[in-house]
Coordinates of C-alpha atoms in Angstrom, one line a residue:
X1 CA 0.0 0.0 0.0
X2 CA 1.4 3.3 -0.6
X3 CA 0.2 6.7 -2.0
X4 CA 0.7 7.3 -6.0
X5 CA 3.8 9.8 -6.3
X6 CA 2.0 13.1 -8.2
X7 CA 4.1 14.7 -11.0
X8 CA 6.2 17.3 -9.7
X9 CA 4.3 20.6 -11.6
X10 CA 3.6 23.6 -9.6
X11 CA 0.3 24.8 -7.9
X12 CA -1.6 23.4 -5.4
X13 CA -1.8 19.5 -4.3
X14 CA -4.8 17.8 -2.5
X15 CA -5.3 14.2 -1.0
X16 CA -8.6 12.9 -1.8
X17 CA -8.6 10.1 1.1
X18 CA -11.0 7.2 0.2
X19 CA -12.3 4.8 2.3
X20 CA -10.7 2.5 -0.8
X21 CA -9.2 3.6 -3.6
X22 CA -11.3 0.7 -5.2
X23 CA -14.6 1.9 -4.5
X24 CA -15.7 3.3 -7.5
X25 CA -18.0 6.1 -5.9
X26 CA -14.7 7.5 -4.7
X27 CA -12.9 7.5 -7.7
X28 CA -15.9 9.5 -9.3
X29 CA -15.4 12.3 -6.2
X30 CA -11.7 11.7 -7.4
X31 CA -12.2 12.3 -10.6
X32 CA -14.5 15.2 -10.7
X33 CA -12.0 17.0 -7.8
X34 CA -8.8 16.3 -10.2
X35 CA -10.7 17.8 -13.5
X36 CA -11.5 20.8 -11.5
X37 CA -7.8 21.2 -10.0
X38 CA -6.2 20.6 -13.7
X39 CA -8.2 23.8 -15.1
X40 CA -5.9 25.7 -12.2
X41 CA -2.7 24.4 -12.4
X42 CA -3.5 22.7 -9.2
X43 CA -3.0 18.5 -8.6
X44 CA -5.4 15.9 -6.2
X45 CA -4.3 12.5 -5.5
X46 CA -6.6 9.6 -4.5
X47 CA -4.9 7.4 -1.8
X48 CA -6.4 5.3 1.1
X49 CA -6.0 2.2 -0.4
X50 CA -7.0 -0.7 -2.4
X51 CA -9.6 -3.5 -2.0
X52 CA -11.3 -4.1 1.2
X53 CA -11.6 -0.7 3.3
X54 CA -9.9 -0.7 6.8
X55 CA -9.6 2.2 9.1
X56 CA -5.9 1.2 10.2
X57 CA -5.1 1.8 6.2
X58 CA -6.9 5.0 5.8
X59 CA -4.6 6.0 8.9
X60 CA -1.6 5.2 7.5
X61 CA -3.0 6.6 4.2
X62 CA -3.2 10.1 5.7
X63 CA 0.5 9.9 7.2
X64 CA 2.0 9.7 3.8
X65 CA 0.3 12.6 2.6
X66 CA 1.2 14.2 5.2
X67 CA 4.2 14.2 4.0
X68 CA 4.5 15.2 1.2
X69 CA 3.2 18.5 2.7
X70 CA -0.3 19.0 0.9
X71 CA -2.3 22.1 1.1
X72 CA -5.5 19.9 2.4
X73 CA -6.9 16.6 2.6
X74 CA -10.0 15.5 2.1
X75 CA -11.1 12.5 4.2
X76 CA -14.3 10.1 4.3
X77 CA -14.3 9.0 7.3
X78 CA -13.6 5.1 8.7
X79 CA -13.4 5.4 12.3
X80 CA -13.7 8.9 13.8
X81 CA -11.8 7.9 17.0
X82 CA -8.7 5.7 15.6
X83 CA -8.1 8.6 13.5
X84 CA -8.3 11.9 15.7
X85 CA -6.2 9.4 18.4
X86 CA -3.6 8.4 15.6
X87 CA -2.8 10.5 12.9
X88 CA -4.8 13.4 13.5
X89 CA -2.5 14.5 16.1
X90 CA -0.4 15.3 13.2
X91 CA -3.1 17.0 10.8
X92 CA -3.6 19.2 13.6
X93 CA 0.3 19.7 14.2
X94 CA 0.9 20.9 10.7
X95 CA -1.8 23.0 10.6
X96 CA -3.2 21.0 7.0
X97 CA -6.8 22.3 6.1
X98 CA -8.9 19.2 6.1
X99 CA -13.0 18.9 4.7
X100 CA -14.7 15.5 4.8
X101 CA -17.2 14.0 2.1
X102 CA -19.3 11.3 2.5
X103 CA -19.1 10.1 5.8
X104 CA -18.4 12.6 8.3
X105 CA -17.1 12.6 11.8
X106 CA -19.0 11.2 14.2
X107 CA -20.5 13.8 16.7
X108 CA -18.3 14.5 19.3
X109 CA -15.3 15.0 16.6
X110 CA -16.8 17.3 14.1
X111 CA -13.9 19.8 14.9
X112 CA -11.3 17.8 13.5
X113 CA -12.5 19.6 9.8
X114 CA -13.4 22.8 8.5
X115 CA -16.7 21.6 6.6
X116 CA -18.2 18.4 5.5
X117 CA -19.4 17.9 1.9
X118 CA -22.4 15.2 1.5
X119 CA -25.3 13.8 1.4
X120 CA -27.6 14.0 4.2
X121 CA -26.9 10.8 5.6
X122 CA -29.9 10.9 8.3
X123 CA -32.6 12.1 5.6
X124 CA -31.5 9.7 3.2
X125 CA -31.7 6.6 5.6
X126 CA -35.2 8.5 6.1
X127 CA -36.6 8.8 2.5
X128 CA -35.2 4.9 1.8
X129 CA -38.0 4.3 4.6
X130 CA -40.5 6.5 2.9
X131 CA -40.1 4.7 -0.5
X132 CA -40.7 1.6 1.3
X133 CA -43.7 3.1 3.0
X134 CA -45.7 4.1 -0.3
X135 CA -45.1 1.2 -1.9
X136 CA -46.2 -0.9 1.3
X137 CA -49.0 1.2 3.3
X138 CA -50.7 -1.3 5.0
X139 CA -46.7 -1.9 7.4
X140 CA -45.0 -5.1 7.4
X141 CA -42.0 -6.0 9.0
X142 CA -38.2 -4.6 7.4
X143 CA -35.0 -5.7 7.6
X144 CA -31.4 -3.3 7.0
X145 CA -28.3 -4.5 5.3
X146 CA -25.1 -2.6 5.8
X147 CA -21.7 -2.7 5.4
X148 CA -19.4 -1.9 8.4
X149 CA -20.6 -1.0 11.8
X150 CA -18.0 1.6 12.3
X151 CA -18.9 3.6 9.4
X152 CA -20.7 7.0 10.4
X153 CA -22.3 7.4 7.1
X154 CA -23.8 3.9 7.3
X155 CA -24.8 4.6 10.5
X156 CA -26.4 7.9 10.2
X157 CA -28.3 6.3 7.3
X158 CA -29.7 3.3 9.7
X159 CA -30.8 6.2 12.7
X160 CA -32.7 7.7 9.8
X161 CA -34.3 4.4 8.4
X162 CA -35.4 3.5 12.1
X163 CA -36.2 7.1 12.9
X164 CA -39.0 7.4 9.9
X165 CA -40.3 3.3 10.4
X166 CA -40.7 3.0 14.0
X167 CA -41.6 6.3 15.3
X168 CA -44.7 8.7 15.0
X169 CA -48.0 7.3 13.4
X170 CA -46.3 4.6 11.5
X171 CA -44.4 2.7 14.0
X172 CA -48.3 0.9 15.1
X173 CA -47.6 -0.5 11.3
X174 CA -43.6 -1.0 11.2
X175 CA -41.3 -3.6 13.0
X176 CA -37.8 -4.1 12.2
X177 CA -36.5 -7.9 11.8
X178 CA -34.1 -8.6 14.7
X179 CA -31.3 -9.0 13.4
X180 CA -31.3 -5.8 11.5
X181 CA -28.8 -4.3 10.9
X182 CA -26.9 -7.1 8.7
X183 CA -23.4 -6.0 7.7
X184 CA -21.8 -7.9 4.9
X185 CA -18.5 -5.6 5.8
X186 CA -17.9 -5.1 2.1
X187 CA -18.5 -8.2 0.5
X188 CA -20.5 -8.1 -2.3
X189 CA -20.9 -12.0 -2.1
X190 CA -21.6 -12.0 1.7
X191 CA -24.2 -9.5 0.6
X192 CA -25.7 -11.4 -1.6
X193 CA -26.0 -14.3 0.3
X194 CA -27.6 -12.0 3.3
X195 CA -30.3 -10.6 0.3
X196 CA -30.8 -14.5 -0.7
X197 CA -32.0 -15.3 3.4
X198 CA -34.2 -12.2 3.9
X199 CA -36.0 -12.8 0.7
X200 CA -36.5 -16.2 1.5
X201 CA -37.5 -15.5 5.5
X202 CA -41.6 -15.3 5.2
X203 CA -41.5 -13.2 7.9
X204 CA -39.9 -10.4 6.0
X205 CA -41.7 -8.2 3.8
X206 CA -39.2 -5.1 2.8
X207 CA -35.6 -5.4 2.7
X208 CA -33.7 -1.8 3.4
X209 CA -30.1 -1.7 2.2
X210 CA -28.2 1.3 3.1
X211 CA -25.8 0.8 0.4
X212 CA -25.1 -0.9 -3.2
X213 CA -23.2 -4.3 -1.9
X214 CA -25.3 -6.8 -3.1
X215 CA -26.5 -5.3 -5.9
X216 CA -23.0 -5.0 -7.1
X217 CA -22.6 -8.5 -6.7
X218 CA -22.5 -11.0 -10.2
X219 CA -25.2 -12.8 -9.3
X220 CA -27.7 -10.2 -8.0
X221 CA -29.9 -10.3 -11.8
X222 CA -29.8 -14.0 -11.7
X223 CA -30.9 -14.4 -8.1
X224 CA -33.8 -12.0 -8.2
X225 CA -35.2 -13.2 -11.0
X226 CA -36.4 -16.1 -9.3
X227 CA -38.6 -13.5 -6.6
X228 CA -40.0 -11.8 -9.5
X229 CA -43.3 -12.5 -8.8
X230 CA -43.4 -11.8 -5.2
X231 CA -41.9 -8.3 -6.0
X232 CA -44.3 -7.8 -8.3
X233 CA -47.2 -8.6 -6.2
X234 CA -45.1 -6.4 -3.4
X235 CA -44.8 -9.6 -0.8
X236 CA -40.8 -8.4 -1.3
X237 CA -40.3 -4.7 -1.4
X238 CA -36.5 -4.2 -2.7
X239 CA -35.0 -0.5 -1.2
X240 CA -31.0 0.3 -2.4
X241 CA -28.8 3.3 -1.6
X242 CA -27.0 4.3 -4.7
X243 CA -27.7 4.3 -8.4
X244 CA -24.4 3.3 -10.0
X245 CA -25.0 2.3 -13.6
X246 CA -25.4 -1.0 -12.9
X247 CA -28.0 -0.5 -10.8
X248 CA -29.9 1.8 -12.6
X249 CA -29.5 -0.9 -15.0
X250 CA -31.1 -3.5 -12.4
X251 CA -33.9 -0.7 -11.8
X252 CA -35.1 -0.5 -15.4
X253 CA -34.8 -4.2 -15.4
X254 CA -37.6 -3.6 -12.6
X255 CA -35.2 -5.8 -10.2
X256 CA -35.2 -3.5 -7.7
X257 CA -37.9 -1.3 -6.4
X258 CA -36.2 2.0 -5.6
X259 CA -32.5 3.8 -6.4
X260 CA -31.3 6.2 -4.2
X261 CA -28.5 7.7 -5.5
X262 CA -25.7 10.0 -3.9
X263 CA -24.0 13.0 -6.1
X264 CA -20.5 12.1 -5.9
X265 CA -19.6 14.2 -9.4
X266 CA -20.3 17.1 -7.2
X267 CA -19.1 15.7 -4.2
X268 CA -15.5 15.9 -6.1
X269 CA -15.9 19.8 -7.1
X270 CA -16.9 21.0 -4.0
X271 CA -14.1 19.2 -2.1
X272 CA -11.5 20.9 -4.7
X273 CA -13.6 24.3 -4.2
X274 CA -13.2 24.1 -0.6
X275 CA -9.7 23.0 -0.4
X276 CA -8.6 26.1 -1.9
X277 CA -10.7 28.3 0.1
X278 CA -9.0 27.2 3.3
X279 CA -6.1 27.3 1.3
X280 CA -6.5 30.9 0.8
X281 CA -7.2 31.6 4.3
X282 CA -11.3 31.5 3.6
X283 CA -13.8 30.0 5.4
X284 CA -16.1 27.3 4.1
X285 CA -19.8 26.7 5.2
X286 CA -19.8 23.9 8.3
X287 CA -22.2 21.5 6.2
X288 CA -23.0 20.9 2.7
X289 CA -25.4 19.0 1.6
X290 CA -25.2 17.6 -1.6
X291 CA -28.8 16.1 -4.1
X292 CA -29.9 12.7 -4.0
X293 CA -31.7 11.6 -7.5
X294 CA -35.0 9.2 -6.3
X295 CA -35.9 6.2 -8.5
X296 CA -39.1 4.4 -7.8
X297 CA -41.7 2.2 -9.1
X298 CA -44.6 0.9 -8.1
X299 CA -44.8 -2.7 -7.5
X300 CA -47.4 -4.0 -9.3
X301 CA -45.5 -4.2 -12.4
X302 CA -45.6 -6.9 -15.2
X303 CA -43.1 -9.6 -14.9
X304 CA -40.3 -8.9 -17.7
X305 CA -40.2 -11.0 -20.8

């Protein structure tokens, strides 16, 4: 593991600070903060990484960049305490301007960064549960697949799913399984596998997953299929954070029942925008939240040819 050695061209250089480098959502915020830097001279390097995320990695991600004496970093955040206890100390020694995207600090360490770019992780778990909701009035019991337990994004995303299902006038309707939530820790297979048990519990009528894993698995179209009818009669309601291109392509396919997906295109720009603010000597707003793009359909649907 080691960060990619930029070019040595003037201007400004930024660390872009993935959870992995492998995760394709992060090189899209990559790629959009790099196009935006190149228009000003200015260079961004992707590092945290490859393959299977782990906070100890991101750590020691952030220590090499460090130095190399960058102007900021831009961090999604693994494990908000490992990292203000480890090599945070040194962001704040050297003084290096640093915004998060994605996944944020967890509360108590929000002052470790200037300004966090994102989605909304709270609402989003929140409007995953409302999707579910229209397309199931009459309640039924959910279950939530994650990824990692320690990830604050994830997290926040899972307060807002149980926050919308179980409280207010819906919760007489609403139970959640028991074991929810169900991490697959990054394993699209492991994923798939946990999809395959909750569509084949009776007891389980909506399946809430606060991110793309199993969907992103190769056998996702192929398992499905063989639920078809059940989601078409709405006896399985399917609910996904994200709407990569392969799952929109599952969507049209009518193989899932709602795409939420995150901006990460803009995600990228306003890290590079930011960066050089604090650069500067600016200020940047505390939060910014960035759109979500809703897919839905209803579930009576006719079963594809």
């Amino acid at each position: 593991m080691g960060v990619a050695t930029p070019c040595l061209a003037k201007g400004r250089l930024f660390f872009v600070v993935a959870k992995s480098e492998s995760d394709l959502n992060f090189v899209r915020v990559y790629n959009a903060a790099k196009a935006e830097a190149e228009v000003h001279g200015d260079r961004v390097v992707l590092t945290g990484g490859k393959g299977k995320a782990h906070f100890r990695i991101q750590d020691e991600s952030i220590r090499e960049a460090l130095r190399q004496s960058p102007n900021g970093l831009a961090v999604s955040v693994l494990r908000s305490e490992y990292l203000v206890e480890n090599s945070f100390r040194q962001v704040h020694e050297t003084g290096t301007p640093v915004v998060t995207f994605d996944s944020d600090f967890s509360e108590p360490y929000r002052s470790m960064r200037a300004g966090y770019i994102g989605t909304d992780n709270v609402e989003l778990g929140r409007e995953l549960a409302r999707q579910a909701q229209k397309l199931r009035p009459q309640g039924g019991v959910a279950v939530i697949l994650t990824g990692g337990l320690d990830d604050t994004n994830l997290n926040d995303r899972i307060s807002g799913v149980r926050q919308q299902l179980v409280s207010g006038d819906a919760g007489s309707r609403w139970s959640l399984h028991a074991r929810s939530p169900i991490p697959c820790r990054d394993n699209y297979e492991q994923a798939l596998a946990q999809l395959r048990n909750m569509l084949d519990d009776p007891e389980v009528n909506v399946i809430i997953s606060v991110g793309w894993w199993a969907e992103m698995a190769e056998g996702y179209a192929s398992l499905v299929e063989n639920y078809r009818a059940q989601l078409s009669r709405g006896d399985k309601v399917l609910v996904f954070a994200g709407a990569h291109p392969k799952q929109r392509e599952l969507f049209a396919q009518r193989l899932s029942h709602v795409n939420i997906g995150l901006d990460f295109e803009e995600m990228g720009r306003l890290v590079y925008k930011y960066l050089v603010r604090l650069d500067k000597g600016r200020t940047i707003p505390e939060v910014t939240y960035t759109p979500m793009d809703i897919l839905s359909q209803d579930c009576q649907y006719a079963p594809a040819r």
